PDB file of C-alpha atoms in Angstrom:
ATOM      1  CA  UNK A   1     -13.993  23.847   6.423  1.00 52.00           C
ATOM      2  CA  UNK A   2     -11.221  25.345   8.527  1.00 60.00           C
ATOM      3  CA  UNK A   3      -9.321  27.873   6.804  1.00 67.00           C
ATOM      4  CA  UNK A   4      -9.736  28.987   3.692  1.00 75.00           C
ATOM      5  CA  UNK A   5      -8.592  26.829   0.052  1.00 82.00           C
ATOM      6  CA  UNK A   6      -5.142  26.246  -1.014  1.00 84.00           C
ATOM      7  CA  UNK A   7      -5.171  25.906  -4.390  1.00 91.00           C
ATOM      8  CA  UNK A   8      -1.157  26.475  -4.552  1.00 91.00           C
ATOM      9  CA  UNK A   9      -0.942  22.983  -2.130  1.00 92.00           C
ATOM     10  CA  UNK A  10      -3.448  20.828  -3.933  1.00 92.00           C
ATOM     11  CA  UNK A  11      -1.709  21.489  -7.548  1.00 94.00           C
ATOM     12  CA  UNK A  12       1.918  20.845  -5.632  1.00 94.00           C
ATOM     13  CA  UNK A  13       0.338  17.271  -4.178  1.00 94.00           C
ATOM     14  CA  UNK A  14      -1.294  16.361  -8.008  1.00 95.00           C
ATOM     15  CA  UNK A  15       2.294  16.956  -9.637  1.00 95.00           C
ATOM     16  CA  UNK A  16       3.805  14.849  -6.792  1.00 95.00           C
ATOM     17  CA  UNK A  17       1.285  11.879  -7.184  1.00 94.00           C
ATOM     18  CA  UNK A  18       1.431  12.238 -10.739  1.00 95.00           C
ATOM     19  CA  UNK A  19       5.781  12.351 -10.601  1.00 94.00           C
ATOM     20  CA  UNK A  20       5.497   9.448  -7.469  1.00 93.00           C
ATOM     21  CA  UNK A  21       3.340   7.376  -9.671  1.00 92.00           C
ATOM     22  CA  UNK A  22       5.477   7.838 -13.240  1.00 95.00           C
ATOM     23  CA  UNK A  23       8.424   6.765 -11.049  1.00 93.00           C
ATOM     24  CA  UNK A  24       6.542   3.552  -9.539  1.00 88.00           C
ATOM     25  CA  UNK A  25       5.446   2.637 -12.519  1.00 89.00           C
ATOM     26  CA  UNK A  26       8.821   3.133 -14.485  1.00 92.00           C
ATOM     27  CA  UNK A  27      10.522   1.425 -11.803  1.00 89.00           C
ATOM     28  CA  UNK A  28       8.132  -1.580 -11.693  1.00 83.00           C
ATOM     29  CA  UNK A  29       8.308  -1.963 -15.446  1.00 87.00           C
ATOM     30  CA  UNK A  30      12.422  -2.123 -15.899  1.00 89.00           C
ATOM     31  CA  UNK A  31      12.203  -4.374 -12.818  1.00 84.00           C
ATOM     32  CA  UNK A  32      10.520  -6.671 -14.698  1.00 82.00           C
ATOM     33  CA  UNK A  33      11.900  -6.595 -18.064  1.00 87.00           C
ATOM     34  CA  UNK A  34      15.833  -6.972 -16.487  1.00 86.00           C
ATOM     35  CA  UNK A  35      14.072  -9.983 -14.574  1.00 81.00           C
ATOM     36  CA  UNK A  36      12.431 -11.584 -17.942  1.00 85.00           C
ATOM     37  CA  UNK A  37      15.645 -10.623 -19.665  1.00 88.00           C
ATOM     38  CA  UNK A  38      17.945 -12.517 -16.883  1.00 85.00           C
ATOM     39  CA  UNK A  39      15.618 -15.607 -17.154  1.00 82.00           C
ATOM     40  CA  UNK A  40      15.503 -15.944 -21.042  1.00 87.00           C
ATOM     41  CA  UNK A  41      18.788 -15.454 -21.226  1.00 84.00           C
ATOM     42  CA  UNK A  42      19.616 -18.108 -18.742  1.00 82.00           C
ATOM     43  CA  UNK A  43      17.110 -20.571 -20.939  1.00 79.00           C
ATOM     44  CA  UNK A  44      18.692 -19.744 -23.923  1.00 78.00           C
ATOM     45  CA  UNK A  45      21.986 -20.520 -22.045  1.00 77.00           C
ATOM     46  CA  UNK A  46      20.703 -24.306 -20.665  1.00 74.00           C
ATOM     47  CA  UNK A  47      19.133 -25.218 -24.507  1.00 72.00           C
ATOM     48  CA  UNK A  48      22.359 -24.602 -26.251  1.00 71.00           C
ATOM     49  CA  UNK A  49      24.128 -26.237 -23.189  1.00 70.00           C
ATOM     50  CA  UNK A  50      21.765 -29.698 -24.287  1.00 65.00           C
ATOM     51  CA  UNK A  51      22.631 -29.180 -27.764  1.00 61.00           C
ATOM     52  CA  UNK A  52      26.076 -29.319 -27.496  1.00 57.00           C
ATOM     53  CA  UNK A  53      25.686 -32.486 -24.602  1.00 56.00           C
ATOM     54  CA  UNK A  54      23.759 -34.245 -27.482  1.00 56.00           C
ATOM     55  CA  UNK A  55      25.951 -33.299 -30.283  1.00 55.00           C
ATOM     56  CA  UNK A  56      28.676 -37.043 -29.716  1.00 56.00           C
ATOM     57  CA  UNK A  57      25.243 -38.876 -29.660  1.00 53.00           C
ATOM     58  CA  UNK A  58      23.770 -37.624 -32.507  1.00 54.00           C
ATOM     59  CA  UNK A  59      26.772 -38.063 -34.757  1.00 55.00           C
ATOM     60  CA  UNK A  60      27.002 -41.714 -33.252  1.00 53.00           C
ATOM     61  CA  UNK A  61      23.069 -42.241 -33.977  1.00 53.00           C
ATOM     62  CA  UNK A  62      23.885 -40.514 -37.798  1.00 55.00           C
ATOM     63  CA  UNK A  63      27.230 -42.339 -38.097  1.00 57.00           C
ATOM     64  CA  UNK A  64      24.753 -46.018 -37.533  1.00 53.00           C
ATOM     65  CA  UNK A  65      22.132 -44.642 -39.545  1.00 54.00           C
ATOM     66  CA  UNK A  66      24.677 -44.162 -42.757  1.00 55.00           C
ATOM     67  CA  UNK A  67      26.287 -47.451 -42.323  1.00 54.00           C
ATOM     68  CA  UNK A  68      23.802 -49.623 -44.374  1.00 53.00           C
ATOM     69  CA  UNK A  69      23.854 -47.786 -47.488  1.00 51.00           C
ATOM     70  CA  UNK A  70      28.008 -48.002 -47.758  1.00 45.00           C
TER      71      UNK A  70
ATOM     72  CA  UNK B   1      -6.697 -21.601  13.834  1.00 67.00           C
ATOM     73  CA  UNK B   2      -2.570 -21.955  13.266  1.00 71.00           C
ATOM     74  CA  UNK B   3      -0.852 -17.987  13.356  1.00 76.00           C
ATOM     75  CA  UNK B   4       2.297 -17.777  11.263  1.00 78.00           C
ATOM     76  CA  UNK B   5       3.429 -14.641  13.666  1.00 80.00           C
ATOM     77  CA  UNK B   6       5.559 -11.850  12.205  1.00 81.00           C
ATOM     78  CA  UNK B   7       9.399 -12.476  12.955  1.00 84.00           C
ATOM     79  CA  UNK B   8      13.117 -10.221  12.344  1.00 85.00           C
ATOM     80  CA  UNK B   9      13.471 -10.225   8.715  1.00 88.00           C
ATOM     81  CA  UNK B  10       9.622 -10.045   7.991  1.00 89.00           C
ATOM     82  CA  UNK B  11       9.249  -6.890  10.242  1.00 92.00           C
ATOM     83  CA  UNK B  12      11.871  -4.984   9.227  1.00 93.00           C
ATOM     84  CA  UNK B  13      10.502  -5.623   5.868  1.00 91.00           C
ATOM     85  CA  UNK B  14       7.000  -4.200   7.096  1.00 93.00           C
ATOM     86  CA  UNK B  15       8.556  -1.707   9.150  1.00 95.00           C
ATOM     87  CA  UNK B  16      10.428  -0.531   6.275  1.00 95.00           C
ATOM     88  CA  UNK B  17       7.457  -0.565   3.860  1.00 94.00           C
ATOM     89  CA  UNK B  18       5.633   1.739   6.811  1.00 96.00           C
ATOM     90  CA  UNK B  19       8.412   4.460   7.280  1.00 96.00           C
ATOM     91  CA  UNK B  20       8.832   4.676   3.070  1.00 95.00           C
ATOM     92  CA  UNK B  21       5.107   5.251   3.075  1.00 96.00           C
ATOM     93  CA  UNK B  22       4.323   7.822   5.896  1.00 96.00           C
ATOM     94  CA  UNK B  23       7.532   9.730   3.669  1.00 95.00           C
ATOM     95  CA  UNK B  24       5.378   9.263   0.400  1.00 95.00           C
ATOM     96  CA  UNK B  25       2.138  10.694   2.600  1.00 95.00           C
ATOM     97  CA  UNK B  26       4.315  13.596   3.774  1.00 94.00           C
ATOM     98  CA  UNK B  27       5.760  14.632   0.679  1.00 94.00           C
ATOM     99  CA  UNK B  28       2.709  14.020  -1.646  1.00 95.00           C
ATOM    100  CA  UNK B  29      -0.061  15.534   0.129  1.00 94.00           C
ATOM    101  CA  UNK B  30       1.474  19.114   1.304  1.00 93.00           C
ATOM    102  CA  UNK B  31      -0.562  20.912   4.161  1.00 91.00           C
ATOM    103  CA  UNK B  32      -3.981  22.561   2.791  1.00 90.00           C
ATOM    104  CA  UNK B  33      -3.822  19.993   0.078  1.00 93.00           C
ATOM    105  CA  UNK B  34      -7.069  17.594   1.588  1.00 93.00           C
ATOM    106  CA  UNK B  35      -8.927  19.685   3.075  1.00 92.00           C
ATOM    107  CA  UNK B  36      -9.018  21.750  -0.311  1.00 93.00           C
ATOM    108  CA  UNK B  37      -9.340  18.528  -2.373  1.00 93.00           C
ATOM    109  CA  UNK B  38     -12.694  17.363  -0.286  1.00 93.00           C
ATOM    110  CA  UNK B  39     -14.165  20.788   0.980  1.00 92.00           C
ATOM    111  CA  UNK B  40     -13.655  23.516  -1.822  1.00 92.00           C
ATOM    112  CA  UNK B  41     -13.171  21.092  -5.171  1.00 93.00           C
ATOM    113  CA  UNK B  42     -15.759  18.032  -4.242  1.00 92.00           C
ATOM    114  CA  UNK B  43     -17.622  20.129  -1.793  1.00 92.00           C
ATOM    115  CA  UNK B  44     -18.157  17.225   0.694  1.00 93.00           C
ATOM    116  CA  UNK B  45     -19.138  17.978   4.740  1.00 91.00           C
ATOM    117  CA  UNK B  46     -16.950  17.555   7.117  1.00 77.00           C
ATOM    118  CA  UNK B  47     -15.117  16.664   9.673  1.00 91.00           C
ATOM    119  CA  UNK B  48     -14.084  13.091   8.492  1.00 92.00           C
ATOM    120  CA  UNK B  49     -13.894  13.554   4.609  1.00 94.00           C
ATOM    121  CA  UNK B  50     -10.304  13.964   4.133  1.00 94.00           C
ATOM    122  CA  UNK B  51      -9.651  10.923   6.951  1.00 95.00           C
ATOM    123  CA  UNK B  52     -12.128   8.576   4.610  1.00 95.00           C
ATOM    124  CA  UNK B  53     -11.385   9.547   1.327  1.00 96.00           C
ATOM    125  CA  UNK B  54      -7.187  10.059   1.304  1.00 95.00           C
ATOM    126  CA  UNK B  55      -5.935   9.511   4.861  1.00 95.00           C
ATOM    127  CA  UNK B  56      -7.359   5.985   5.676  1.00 96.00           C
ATOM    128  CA  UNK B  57      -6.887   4.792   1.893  1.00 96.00           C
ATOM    129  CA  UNK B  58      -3.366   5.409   1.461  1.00 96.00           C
ATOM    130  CA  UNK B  59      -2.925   3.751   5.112  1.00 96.00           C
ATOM    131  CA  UNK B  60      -4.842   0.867   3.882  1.00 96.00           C
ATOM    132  CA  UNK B  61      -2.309   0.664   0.925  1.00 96.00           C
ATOM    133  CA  UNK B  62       0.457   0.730   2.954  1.00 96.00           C
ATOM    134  CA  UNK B  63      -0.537  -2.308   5.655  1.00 95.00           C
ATOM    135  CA  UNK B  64      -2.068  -4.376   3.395  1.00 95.00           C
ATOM    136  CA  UNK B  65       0.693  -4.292   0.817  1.00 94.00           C
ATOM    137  CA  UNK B  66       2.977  -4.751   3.748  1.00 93.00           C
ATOM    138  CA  UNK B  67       0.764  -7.593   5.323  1.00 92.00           C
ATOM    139  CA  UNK B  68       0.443  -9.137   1.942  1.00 92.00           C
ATOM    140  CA  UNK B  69       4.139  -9.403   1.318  1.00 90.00           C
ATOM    141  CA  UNK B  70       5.115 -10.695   4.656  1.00 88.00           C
ATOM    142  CA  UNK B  71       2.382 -13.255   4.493  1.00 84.00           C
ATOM    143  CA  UNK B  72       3.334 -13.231   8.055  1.00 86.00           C
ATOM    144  CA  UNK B  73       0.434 -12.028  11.017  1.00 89.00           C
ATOM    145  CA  UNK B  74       1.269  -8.630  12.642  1.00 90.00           C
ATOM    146  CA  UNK B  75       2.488  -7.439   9.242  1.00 92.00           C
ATOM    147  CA  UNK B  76      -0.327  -4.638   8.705  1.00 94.00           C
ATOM    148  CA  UNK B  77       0.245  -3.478  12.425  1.00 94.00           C
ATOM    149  CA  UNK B  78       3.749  -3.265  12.521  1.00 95.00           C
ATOM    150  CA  UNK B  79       3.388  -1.419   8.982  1.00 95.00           C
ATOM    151  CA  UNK B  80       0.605   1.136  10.202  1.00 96.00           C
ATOM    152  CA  UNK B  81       2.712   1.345  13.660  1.00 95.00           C
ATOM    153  CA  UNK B  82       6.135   2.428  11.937  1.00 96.00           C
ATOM    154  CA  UNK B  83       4.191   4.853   9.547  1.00 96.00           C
ATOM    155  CA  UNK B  84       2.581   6.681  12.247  1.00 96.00           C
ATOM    156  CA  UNK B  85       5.897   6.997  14.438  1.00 96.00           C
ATOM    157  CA  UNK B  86       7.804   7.600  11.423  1.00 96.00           C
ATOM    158  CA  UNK B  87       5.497  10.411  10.637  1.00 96.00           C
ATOM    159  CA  UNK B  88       5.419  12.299  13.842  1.00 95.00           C
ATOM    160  CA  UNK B  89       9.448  11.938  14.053  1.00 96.00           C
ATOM    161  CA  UNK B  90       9.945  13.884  10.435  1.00 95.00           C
ATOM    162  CA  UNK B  91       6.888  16.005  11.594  1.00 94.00           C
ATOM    163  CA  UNK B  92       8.886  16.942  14.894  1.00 93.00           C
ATOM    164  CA  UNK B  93      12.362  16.433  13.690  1.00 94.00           C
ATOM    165  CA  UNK B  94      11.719  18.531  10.285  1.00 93.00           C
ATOM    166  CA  UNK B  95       9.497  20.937  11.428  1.00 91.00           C
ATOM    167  CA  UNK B  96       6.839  20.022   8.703  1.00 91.00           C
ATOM    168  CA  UNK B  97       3.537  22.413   8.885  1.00 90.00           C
ATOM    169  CA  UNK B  98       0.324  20.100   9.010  1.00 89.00           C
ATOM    170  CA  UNK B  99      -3.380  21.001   9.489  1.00 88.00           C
ATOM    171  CA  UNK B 100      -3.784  20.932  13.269  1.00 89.00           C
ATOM    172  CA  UNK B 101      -7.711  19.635  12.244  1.00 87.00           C
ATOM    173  CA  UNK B 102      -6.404  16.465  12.251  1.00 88.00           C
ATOM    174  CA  UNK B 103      -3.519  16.408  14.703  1.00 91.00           C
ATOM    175  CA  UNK B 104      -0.886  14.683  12.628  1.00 91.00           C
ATOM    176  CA  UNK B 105       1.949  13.277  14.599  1.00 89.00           C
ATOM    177  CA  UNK B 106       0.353  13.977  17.952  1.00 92.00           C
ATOM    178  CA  UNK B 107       0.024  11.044  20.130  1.00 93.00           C
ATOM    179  CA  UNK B 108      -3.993  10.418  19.175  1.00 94.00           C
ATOM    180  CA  UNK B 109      -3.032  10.162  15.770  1.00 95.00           C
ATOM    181  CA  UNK B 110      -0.607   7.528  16.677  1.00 95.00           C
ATOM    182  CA  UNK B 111      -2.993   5.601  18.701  1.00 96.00           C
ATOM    183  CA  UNK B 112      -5.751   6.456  15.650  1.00 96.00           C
ATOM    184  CA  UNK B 113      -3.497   4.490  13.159  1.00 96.00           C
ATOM    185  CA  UNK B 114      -2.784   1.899  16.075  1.00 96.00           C
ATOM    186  CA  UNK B 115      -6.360   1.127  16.138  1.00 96.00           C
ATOM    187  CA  UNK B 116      -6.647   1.201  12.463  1.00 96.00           C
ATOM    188  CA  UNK B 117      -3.856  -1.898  12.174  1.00 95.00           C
ATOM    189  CA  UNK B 118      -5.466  -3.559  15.110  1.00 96.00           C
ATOM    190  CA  UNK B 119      -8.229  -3.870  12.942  1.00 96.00           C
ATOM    191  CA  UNK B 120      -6.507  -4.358   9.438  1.00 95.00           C
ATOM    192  CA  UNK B 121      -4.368  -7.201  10.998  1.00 93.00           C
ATOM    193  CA  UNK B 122      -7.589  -9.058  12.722  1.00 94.00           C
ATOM    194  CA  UNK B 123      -9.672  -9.092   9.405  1.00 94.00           C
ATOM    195  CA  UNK B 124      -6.546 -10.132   7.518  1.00 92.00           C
ATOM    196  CA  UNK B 125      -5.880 -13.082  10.251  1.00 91.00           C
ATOM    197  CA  UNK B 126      -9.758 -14.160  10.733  1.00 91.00           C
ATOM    198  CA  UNK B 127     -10.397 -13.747   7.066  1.00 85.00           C
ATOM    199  CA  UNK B 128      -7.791 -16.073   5.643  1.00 83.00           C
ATOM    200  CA  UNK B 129     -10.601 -18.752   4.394  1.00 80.00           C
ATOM    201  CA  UNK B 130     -12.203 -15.917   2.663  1.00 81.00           C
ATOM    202  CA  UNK B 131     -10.554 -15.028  -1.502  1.00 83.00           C
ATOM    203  CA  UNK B 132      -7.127 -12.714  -1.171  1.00 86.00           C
ATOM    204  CA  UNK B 133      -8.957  -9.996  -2.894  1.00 91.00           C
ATOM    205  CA  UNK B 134     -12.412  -9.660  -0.596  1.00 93.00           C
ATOM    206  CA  UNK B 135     -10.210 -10.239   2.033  1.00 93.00           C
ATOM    207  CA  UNK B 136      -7.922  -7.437   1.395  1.00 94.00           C
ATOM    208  CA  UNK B 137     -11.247  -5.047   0.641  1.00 95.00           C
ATOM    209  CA  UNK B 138     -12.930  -6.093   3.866  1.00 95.00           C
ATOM    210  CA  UNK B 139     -10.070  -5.502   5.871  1.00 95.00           C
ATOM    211  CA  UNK B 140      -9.846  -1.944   4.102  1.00 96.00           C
ATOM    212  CA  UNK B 141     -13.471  -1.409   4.578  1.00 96.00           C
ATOM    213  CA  UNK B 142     -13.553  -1.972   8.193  1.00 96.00           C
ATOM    214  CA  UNK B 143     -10.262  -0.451   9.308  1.00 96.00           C
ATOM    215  CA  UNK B 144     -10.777   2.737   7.030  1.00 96.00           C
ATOM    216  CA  UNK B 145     -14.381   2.823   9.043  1.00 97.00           C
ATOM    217  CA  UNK B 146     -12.731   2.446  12.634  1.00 96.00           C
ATOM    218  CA  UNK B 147     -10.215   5.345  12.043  1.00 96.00           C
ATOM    219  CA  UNK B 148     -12.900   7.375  10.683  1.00 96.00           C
ATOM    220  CA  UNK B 149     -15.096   7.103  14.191  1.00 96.00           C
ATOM    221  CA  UNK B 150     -11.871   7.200  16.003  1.00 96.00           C
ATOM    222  CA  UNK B 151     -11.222  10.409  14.712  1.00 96.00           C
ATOM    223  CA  UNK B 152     -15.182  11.574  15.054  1.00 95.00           C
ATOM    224  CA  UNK B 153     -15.004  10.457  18.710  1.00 95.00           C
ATOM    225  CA  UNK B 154     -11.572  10.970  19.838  1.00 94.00           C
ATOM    226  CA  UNK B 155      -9.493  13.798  17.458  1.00 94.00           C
ATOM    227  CA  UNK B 156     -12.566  16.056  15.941  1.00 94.00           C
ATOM    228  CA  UNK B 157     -14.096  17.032  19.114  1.00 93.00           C
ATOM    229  CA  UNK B 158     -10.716  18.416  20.686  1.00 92.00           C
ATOM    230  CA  UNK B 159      -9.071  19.640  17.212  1.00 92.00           C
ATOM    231  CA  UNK B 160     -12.386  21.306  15.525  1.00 90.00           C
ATOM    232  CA  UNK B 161     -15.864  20.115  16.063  1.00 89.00           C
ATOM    233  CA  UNK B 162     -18.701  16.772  16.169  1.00 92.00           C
ATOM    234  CA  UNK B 163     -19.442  15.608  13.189  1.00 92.00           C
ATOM    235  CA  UNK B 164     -22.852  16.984  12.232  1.00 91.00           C
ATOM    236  CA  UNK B 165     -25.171  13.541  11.919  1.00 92.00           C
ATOM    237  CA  UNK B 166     -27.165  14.159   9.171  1.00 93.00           C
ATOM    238  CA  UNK B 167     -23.727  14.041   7.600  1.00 93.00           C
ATOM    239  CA  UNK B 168     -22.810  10.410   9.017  1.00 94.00           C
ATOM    240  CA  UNK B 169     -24.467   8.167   6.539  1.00 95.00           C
ATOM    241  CA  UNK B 170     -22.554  10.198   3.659  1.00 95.00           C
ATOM    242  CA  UNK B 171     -19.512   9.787   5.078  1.00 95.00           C
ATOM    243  CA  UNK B 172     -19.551   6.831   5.933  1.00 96.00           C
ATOM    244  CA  UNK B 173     -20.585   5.158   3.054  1.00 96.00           C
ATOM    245  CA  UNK B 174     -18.433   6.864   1.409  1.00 96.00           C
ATOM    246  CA  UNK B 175     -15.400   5.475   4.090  1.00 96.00           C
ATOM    247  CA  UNK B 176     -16.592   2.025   3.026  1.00 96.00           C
ATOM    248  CA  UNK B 177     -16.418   2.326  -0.475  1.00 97.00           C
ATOM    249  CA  UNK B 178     -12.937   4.275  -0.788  1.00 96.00           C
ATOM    250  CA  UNK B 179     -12.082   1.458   1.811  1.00 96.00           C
ATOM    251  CA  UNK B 180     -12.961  -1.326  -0.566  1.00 96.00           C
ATOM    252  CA  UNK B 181     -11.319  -0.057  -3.336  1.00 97.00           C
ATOM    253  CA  UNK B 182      -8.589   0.956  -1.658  1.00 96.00           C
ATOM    254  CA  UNK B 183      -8.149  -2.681  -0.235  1.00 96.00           C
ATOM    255  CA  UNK B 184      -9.002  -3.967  -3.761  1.00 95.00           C
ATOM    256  CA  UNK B 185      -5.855  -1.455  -5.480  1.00 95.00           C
ATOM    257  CA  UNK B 186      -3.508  -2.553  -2.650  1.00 95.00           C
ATOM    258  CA  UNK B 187      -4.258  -6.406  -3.599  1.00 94.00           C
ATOM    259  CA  UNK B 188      -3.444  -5.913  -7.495  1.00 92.00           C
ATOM    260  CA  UNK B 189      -0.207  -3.591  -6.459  1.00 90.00           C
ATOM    261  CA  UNK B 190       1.026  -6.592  -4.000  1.00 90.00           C
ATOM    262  CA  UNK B 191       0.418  -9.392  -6.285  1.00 88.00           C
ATOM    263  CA  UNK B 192       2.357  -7.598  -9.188  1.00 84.00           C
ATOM    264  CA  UNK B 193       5.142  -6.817  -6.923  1.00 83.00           C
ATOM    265  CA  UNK B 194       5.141 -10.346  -5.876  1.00 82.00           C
ATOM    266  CA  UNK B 195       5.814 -11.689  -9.282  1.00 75.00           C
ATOM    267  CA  UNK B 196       8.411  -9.171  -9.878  1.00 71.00           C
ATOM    268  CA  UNK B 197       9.999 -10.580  -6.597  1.00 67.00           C
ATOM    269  CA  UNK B 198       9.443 -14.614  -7.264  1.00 65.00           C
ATOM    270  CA  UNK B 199      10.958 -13.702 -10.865  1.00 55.00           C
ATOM    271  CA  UNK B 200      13.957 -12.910  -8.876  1.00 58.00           C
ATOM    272  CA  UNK B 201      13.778 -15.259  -6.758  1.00 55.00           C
ATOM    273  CA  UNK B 202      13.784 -17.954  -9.028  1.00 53.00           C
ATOM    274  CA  UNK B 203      17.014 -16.833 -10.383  1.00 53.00           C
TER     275      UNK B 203
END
């Protein structure tokens, strides 16, 4: 081995891996969520947008349906 | 065999992904830190231990994320190119101590990490019939070995001393098997960013 052990250096570069891979990981994670958030959102958006398109032809199909038993 | 070769956008992506990680390399492993880590904690023989076990793993990390994200060929080199340029720059530029041993930033360790893409890149290109994942730990196997022998043949010799060869099967097993898990970690880390990216995509 050349030179003799730093001890000082190899517990500096376990605290960095450990901080590098809490921020990865942290960063990865809310990454994901704001994406999953964005796109269930947007679903939720596009369902009620069919709801409300269908709304006139339900009423019509309900309006027909009532007819018989006036 | 049809080559879908690396263009602008797709190598300043792997470029990028190369300089962030030879930053990464330099401020998570501080000088001292391997050779301690290898020599005086896990009490492995050297020269090469610190080059198979951290050195040529987090390089393997680095181009095959970057190769696997491009999807284009030349990715890993152009990844493993940039981190070794980018490295001797901040080395230079900054000052940064580093074990002369293995002659970080000099221009053999340049054309040590050239030569580890070179062979990264081909295993990634000629292996594309083989599954992503043995793919991915083949191609870290094998280039994780080459830089390993580049640096017993070319580096070690001129920076400290031969490798002693009783202690070459040792190593080198070892090499292969930090290289395939290595190339195995850098598959699962590239797929999940992948999803994270076609999520965004999508939108």
């Amino acid at each position: 081995m050349c030179g003799p052990p730093d001890f000082e250096a190899l517990h500096t570069c376990v605290t960095r891996l450990a901080e590098l891979s809490a921020a990865g990981v942290t960063t990865c994670s809310v990454c994901m969520a704001a994406s999953l958030c964005r796109r269930c959102r947007g679903k939720r958006g596009e369902r009620d947008d069919g709801i409300l398109c269908d709304v006139p032809g339900r009423l019509a199909v309900e309006g027909l349906s009532e007819q018989p038993d006036t | 065999m049809k080559l879908n070769v690396i263009r602008g956008q797709e190598a300043a992506t792997c470029a990028a992904i190369g300089t962030a990680g030879a930053l990464i390399f330099l401020f998570a492993f501080p000088k001292g830190s391997i050779t301690t880590l290898v020599h005086a904690v896990l009490g492995l023989p050297g020269p090469g231990t610190g080059i198979a076990l951290v050195v040529g793993p987090f390089l393997i990390l680095v181009a095959i994320i970057a190769s696997l994200l491009s999807r284009a060929d030349g990715g890993a080199l152009v990844a493993s190119f940039m981190f070794a340029v980018a490295y001797a720059l901040v080395v230079r530029l900054l000052g940064i101590p580093t074990n002369p041993k293995g002659a970080f930033g000099s221009g053999w360790f340049i054309a040590a990490v050239v030569a580890f893409g070179i062979v990264a890149e081909a295993t990634m290109v000629v292996g594309k019939a083989v599954k992503d994942v043995w793919r991915c730990m083949i191609a870290g196997a094998l280039a994780n070995a080459v830089l390993l022998v580049f640096y017993w043949m070319m580096i070690f010799p001129r920076t400290y001393e031969w490798v002693d060869w009783s202690d070459v099967p040792l190593l080198m097993g070892l090499c292969l098997l930090c290289g395939l898990a290595s190339g195995c970690v850098a598959w699962g880390i590239s797929r999940a960013l992948s999803s994270v990216f076609a999520l965004e995509e999508k939108e």
